[in-house]
Every structure is written in structure tokens, then in C-alpha cells.
Short mmCIF file of C-alpha atoms in Angstrom, two decimals:
data_model
loop_
_atom_site.label_atom_id
_atom_site.label_comp_id
_atom_site.label_asym_id
_atom_site.label_seq_id
_atom_site.Cartn_x
_atom_site.Cartn_y
_atom_site.Cartn_z
CA MET A 1 112.41 29.40 17.15
CA ALA A 2 109.86 27.41 19.14
CA ASN A 3 110.46 25.11 22.09
CA THR A 4 108.92 21.64 22.27
CA GLU A 5 105.78 22.62 24.18
CA THR A 6 105.08 25.57 21.88
CA ALA A 7 105.62 23.45 18.76
CA LEU A 8 103.28 20.70 19.97
CA LYS A 9 100.61 23.25 20.92
CA GLU A 10 100.94 24.83 17.50
CA ALA A 11 100.52 21.44 15.83
CA LEU A 12 97.27 20.77 17.68
CA ALA A 13 95.94 24.31 17.14
CA SER A 14 96.93 24.83 13.52
CA ILE A 15 96.45 21.40 11.95
CA GLU A 16 92.81 20.54 11.28
CA GLY A 17 91.88 17.17 12.76
CA ALA A 18 95.00 16.83 14.96
CA THR A 19 94.21 14.96 18.18
CA GLY A 20 97.69 14.29 19.53
CA ALA A 21 101.31 15.25 18.97
CA ALA A 22 104.66 14.20 20.38
CA LEU A 23 108.36 14.80 19.99
CA VAL A 24 110.13 11.45 20.22
CA ASP A 25 113.75 10.32 20.59
CA TYR A 26 113.96 7.18 18.45
CA THR A 27 117.29 6.14 19.92
CA SER A 28 115.63 5.58 23.31
CA GLY A 29 111.92 5.36 22.39
CA MET A 30 111.11 8.09 24.91
CA ALA A 31 108.68 10.91 24.23
CA LEU A 32 110.39 14.23 25.04
CA GLY A 33 107.03 15.95 25.03
CA THR A 34 103.40 15.10 24.34
CA MET A 35 100.23 17.09 23.84
CA GLY A 36 96.69 15.79 23.36
CA GLY A 37 95.80 12.13 23.16
CA SER A 38 93.09 10.64 25.36
CA LYS A 39 92.50 8.05 28.08
CA GLY A 40 92.12 5.42 25.38
CA PHE A 41 95.16 6.62 23.41
CA ASP A 42 98.41 6.93 25.35
CA LEU A 43 100.87 9.01 23.33
CA ASN A 44 103.84 7.65 25.30
CA VAL A 45 102.96 4.08 24.30
CA ALA A 46 102.41 5.18 20.70
CA ALA A 47 105.76 7.01 20.72
CA ALA A 48 107.60 3.89 21.88
CA GLY A 49 105.86 1.72 19.28
CA ASN A 50 106.51 4.13 16.44
CA THR A 51 110.18 4.15 17.39
CA ASP A 52 110.23 0.53 16.21
CA VAL A 53 108.67 1.61 12.90
CA VAL A 54 111.35 4.26 12.34
CA ARG A 55 114.19 1.93 13.30
CA ALA A 56 112.86 -0.82 11.00
CA LYS A 57 112.62 1.55 8.04
CA LEU A 58 116.12 2.93 8.64
CA ARG A 59 117.50 -0.63 8.87
CA THR A 60 115.73 -1.65 5.67
CA MET A 61 117.08 1.38 3.83
CA GLU A 62 120.58 0.52 5.02
CA HIS A 63 120.25 -3.10 3.83
CA LEU A 64 119.01 -1.91 0.44
CA GLY A 65 121.77 0.67 0.16
CA LEU A 66 119.30 3.54 -0.17
CA LYS A 67 121.01 6.87 0.46
CA GLY A 68 118.02 9.21 0.67
CA ASP A 69 116.61 10.65 3.88
CA ILE A 70 113.17 9.81 5.26
CA GLU A 71 110.96 12.89 5.29
CA ASP A 72 107.90 11.27 6.78
CA ILE A 73 106.13 7.98 7.31
CA LEU A 74 102.36 7.70 7.03
CA ILE A 75 100.29 5.01 8.71
CA THR A 76 96.66 5.00 7.61
CA LEU A 77 94.03 3.44 9.87
CA SER A 78 90.30 3.24 9.19
CA ASP A 79 89.63 6.43 11.18
CA GLN A 80 93.06 7.97 11.82
CA TYR A 81 96.26 9.05 10.13
CA HIS A 82 99.52 8.67 12.03
CA LEU A 83 102.22 10.92 10.62
CA ILE A 84 105.86 10.48 11.64
CA ARG A 85 108.22 13.27 10.53
CA LEU A 86 111.92 12.68 11.08
CA MET A 87 113.73 15.83 12.10
CA SER A 88 116.85 17.11 10.40
CA GLY A 89 119.31 19.83 11.30
CA ARG A 90 119.88 21.84 14.50
CA GLY A 91 120.27 18.87 16.83
CA GLY A 92 117.21 17.07 15.50
CA ASN A 93 119.15 13.95 14.59
CA GLY A 94 117.53 10.95 16.29
CA LEU A 95 114.20 12.73 16.81
CA PHE A 96 110.83 12.64 15.12
CA LEU A 97 107.57 14.53 15.38
CA TYR A 98 104.54 12.28 15.69
CA LEU A 99 101.07 13.51 14.82
CA VAL A 100 97.73 11.74 15.19
CA LEU A 101 94.91 12.96 12.95
CA ASP A 102 91.20 12.23 12.74
CA SER A 103 90.95 11.13 9.11
CA LYS A 104 87.40 12.44 8.76
CA ARG A 105 88.44 16.02 9.59
CA ALA A 106 92.05 16.18 8.43
CA ASN A 107 93.52 17.33 5.15
CA LEU A 108 96.60 15.13 4.89
CA ALA A 109 98.48 17.33 2.41
CA MET A 110 97.97 20.41 4.57
CA ALA A 111 98.92 18.50 7.71
CA ARG A 112 102.20 17.38 6.13
CA HIS A 113 102.92 20.94 4.98
CA GLN A 114 102.17 22.44 8.40
CA LEU A 115 104.18 19.77 10.27
CA LYS A 116 107.17 20.49 8.02
CA LYS A 117 106.88 24.19 8.91
CA ILE A 118 106.63 23.41 12.64
CA GLU A 119 109.69 21.15 12.39
CA ALA A 120 111.68 23.94 10.72
CA ASP A 121 110.83 26.36 13.56
CA LEU A 122 111.47 23.87 16.39
CA GLU A 123 114.57 24.47 18.51
CA VAL A 124 115.64 21.32 20.33
#
């Protein structure tokens, strides 16, 4: 079992092209931990903004009567991938892992696979 800091470090070290990672509480919009980012990319601001994305998708699913769970949400920019993975189990309800990837260096399928593994090992 990994703690938040260890899990975020692992995400940046083991996922090719990862430039930032955060664990976010989407009930409050607060980042519980961040790693990476840059002066021009504030992970706390991104965490708060992506909270709105998660809430909107959950609301839409409710209105449509969809019963499935969200595994992840992908936002594709011209030079980045933003991957949001909702956590399940072991107190992860209301939390998501957020990963920023350089699209020129990242393998999206491998990033999704590795983030799922990190989520499974994360103890919140």
C-alpha cells in the first residue's frame, strides 16, 4: 500500500511523458497532494477546474439514468493529455487521480494501465 506522496512520485517516475500528478477531492475541489507541474501550470488550479468536469459528468450520468461507474476521463489538448481516474474502494470515494502527460512522449494506453495499478495500490 502506498501513501499519496509515494503514489504521485511513482506516477511521475513510471509513466513516460508524465509532467504532473495530483490526488483530488472532487467534493471540495481541493488537491490532497500534487507532484510536478511548472510555474506556467498550477496543479492546484487544474485540480479545482477538473473537479467541475467530474461533477458535470456525474450529474449528466444521473440525468440519463446511467448506472455504470466512470473509470477515467480523457481530455486531449494539442500537446498534452489530461487523464482523470476516479478512485474506487478503500475510502477512495469522492477522490480522483489527475495526470498530465506530454502527448509527444506519452503512450496513452500504457499511462492508463499504470495509473490504474497506482490507484489500486494507493491507501488513502
